[in-house]
Amino acid sequence: MSQVFSEETHRNLLARIPHCTGREVSDWLRAVEDGPALFNFEEKVSWLRHEHNLAYGHAKAIIHEYDLRRAARKLL
């Protein structure tokens, strides 16, 4: 089972991503959107980690944010 981050930890990770990766969160979200059609959360995290050499926490935060935004779009 994957580790669950608090909302505060999630926001802190997102805030640090540009500094740590050199790319904005929006760039990473586009990369996920344009990436392979994976269904499982951990598969998406693994793909980001291996394809883009990201740390686990950053990859997980990006995928979590992607899923949150995708769910919000479906509600509109």
Backbone as JSON, one array per atom type, in Angstrom:
{
  "sequence": "MSQVFSEETHRNLLARIPHCTGREVSDWLRAVEDGPALFNFEEKVSWLRHEHNLAYGHAKAIIHEYDLRRAARKLL",
  "N": [[0.84, -1.18, 0.0], [0.46, 2.25, -0.75], [2.1, 5.13, 0.62], [0.33, 7.67, 2.32], [0.09, 11.07, 1.91], [-0.31, 14.01, 3.91], [-2.54, 16.8, 3.35], [-1.16, 19.19, 3.68], [1.53, 18.34, 3.44], [1.43, 17.45, 0.8], [0.96, 19.89, -0.57], [3.32, 21.26, 0.13], [5.25, 19.64, -1.11], [4.5, 20.0, -3.82], [5.07, 22.74, -4.06], [7.84, 22.71, -3.94], [8.66, 21.36, -6.18], [9.25, 22.83, -8.67], [11.72, 24.06, -7.98], [13.33, 21.83, -7.38], [13.25, 20.27, -9.69], [13.46, 21.9, -11.87], [11.39, 22.39, -13.56], [8.05, 23.58, -14.01], [5.07, 22.75, -12.15], [2.82, 22.62, -13.79], [4.0, 21.91, -16.23], [4.8, 19.31, -15.66], [2.31, 18.14, -15.22], [1.26, 18.26, -17.79], [3.05, 16.52, -19.02], [2.3, 14.1, -17.85], [-0.3, 13.92, -18.82], [0.23, 13.65, -21.55], [1.63, 11.33, -21.52], [1.95, 7.69, -21.3], [-1.06, 5.68, -21.36], [-1.81, 4.81, -18.49], [-3.45, 3.11, -15.85], [-3.32, 2.5, -13.12], [-2.43, 4.04, -10.07], [0.14, 3.71, -8.84], [1.57, 2.7, -11.0], [1.65, 4.91, -12.68], [3.15, 6.65, -11.1], [5.55, 5.22, -10.97], [6.25, 5.23, -13.71], [6.73, 8.01, -14.11], [8.9, 8.36, -12.35], [10.9, 6.68, -13.47], [11.04, 7.41, -16.17], [11.57, 10.13, -16.07], [13.36, 10.48, -14.06], [12.61, 11.23, -11.41], [12.22, 11.94, -7.9], [10.58, 9.75, -5.57], [8.6, 10.95, -3.86], [8.08, 13.41, -5.16], [7.14, 12.52, -7.66], [4.87, 11.12, -6.85], [3.36, 13.2, -5.72], [2.87, 14.75, -8.0], [1.32, 13.0, -9.6], [-0.84, 12.62, -7.87], [-1.86, 15.25, -7.77], [-2.49, 15.56, -10.46], [-4.55, 13.63, -10.7], [-6.42, 14.75, -8.9], [-7.07, 17.17, -10.19], [-8.08, 16.2, -12.58], [-10.34, 14.83, -11.69], [-11.79, 17.01, -10.72], [-12.35, 18.37, -13.09], [-14.16, 16.61, -14.23], [-16.36, 16.99, -12.66], [-17.36, 19.39, -13.41]],
  "CA": [[0.0, 0.0, 0.0], [1.28, 3.45, -0.86], [2.08, 6.09, 1.72], [-0.6, 8.76, 2.1], [0.59, 12.35, 2.39], [-1.32, 14.97, 4.35], [-2.75, 17.9, 2.4], [-0.04, 20.14, 3.86], [2.73, 17.74, 2.84], [1.22, 17.47, -0.64], [1.17, 21.28, -1.03], [4.75, 21.57, 0.27], [5.95, 18.93, -2.19], [4.22, 20.7, -5.07], [5.78, 24.02, -4.06], [9.27, 22.48, -4.11], [8.94, 20.69, -7.45], [10.0, 23.66, -9.63], [13.1, 24.24, -7.51], [14.06, 20.56, -7.41], [13.26, 19.63, -11.01], [13.69, 22.87, -12.94], [10.17, 22.48, -14.37], [6.85, 23.93, -13.28], [4.1, 21.67, -11.94], [1.98, 22.56, -14.99], [4.76, 21.14, -17.23], [4.72, 17.9, -15.26], [0.94, 17.67, -15.44], [1.15, 18.02, -19.24], [3.82, 15.3, -19.33], [1.45, 12.97, -17.45], [-1.41, 13.88, -19.78], [0.76, 13.18, -22.84], [2.33, 10.06, -21.31], [1.2, 6.47, -21.6], [-2.38, 5.53, -20.73], [-1.72, 3.89, -17.36], [-4.63, 3.26, -15.01], [-2.97, 2.33, -11.72], [-1.7, 5.17, -9.49], [1.56, 3.39, -8.65], [2.18, 2.56, -12.33], [1.92, 6.27, -13.15], [4.28, 7.15, -10.3], [6.74, 4.49, -11.44], [6.6, 5.74, -15.02], [7.36, 9.33, -13.93], [10.21, 8.18, -11.7], [11.89, 6.06, -14.35], [11.13, 8.16, -17.43], [12.06, 11.5, -15.84], [14.32, 10.46, -12.95], [12.08, 12.02, -10.29], [12.13, 11.32, -6.58], [9.28, 9.13, -5.34], [7.66, 11.92, -3.3], [7.68, 14.37, -6.19], [6.32, 11.81, -8.65], [3.58, 10.83, -6.22], [2.63, 14.47, -5.59], [2.43, 15.14, -9.34], [0.22, 12.12, -10.0], [-1.98, 12.93, -7.01], [-2.39, 16.52, -8.24], [-3.11, 15.27, -11.77], [-5.82, 12.94, -10.44], [-7.34, 15.72, -8.29], [-7.53, 18.12, -11.22], [-8.89, 15.44, -13.54], [-11.63, 14.59, -11.03], [-12.49, 18.3, -10.65], [-12.87, 18.65, -14.44], [-15.32, 15.74, -14.46], [-17.48, 17.52, -11.88], [-17.87, 20.62, -14.05]],
  "C": [[0.88, 1.24, 0.0], [1.1, 4.35, 0.35], [1.12, 7.22, 1.37], [-0.01, 10.02, 2.71], [-0.57, 13.19, 2.89], [-1.46, 16.04, 3.28], [-1.61, 18.91, 2.48], [1.24, 19.61, 3.22], [2.61, 17.76, 1.32], [1.5, 18.87, -1.2], [2.65, 21.67, -0.94], [5.57, 20.89, -0.82], [5.73, 19.63, -3.53], [5.0, 22.01, -5.16], [7.26, 23.85, -4.34], [9.63, 21.88, -5.47], [9.68, 21.59, -8.45], [11.47, 23.85, -9.25], [13.92, 22.96, -7.69], [14.2, 19.97, -8.81], [13.6, 20.59, -12.15], [12.5, 23.04, -13.87], [8.99, 22.81, -13.48], [5.92, 22.72, -13.16], [3.22, 21.52, -13.18], [2.68, 21.78, -16.11], [4.67, 19.65, -16.93], [3.33, 17.33, -15.49], [0.69, 17.41, -16.93], [1.9, 16.76, -19.64], [3.0, 14.06, -18.97], [0.31, 12.81, -18.45], [-0.96, 13.29, -21.11], [1.45, 11.82, -22.74], [1.46, 8.86, -21.63], [-0.1, 6.38, -20.81], [-2.31, 4.44, -19.65], [-2.9, 4.15, -16.44], [-4.29, 3.26, -13.52], [-2.11, 3.51, -11.24], [-0.2, 4.88, -9.4], [2.28, 3.17, -9.98], [2.54, 3.94, -12.89], [3.12, 6.86, -12.41], [5.57, 6.5, -10.77], [7.19, 5.0, -12.8], [7.3, 7.1, -14.9], [8.76, 9.2, -13.35], [11.25, 7.69, -12.69], [12.09, 6.84, -15.65], [11.81, 9.51, -17.24], [13.0, 11.62, -14.64], [13.88, 11.35, -11.78], [12.15, 11.22, -8.99], [10.72, 10.79, -6.39], [8.25, 10.14, -4.84], [7.18, 12.93, -4.32], [6.78, 13.71, -7.23], [4.93, 11.54, -8.09], [2.74, 12.1, -6.1], [2.09, 14.92, -6.95], [1.24, 14.3, -9.78], [-1.02, 12.39, -9.16], [-2.65, 14.23, -7.48], [-3.09, 16.34, -9.59], [-4.48, 14.62, -11.57], [-6.86, 13.88, -9.81], [-7.93, 16.67, -9.33], [-8.42, 17.43, -12.25], [-10.29, 15.19, -12.95], [-12.44, 15.89, -10.97], [-13.07, 18.67, -12.01], [-14.12, 17.83, -14.73], [-16.57, 16.26, -13.74], [-18.11, 18.73, -12.55], [-18.83, 20.33, -15.16]]
}
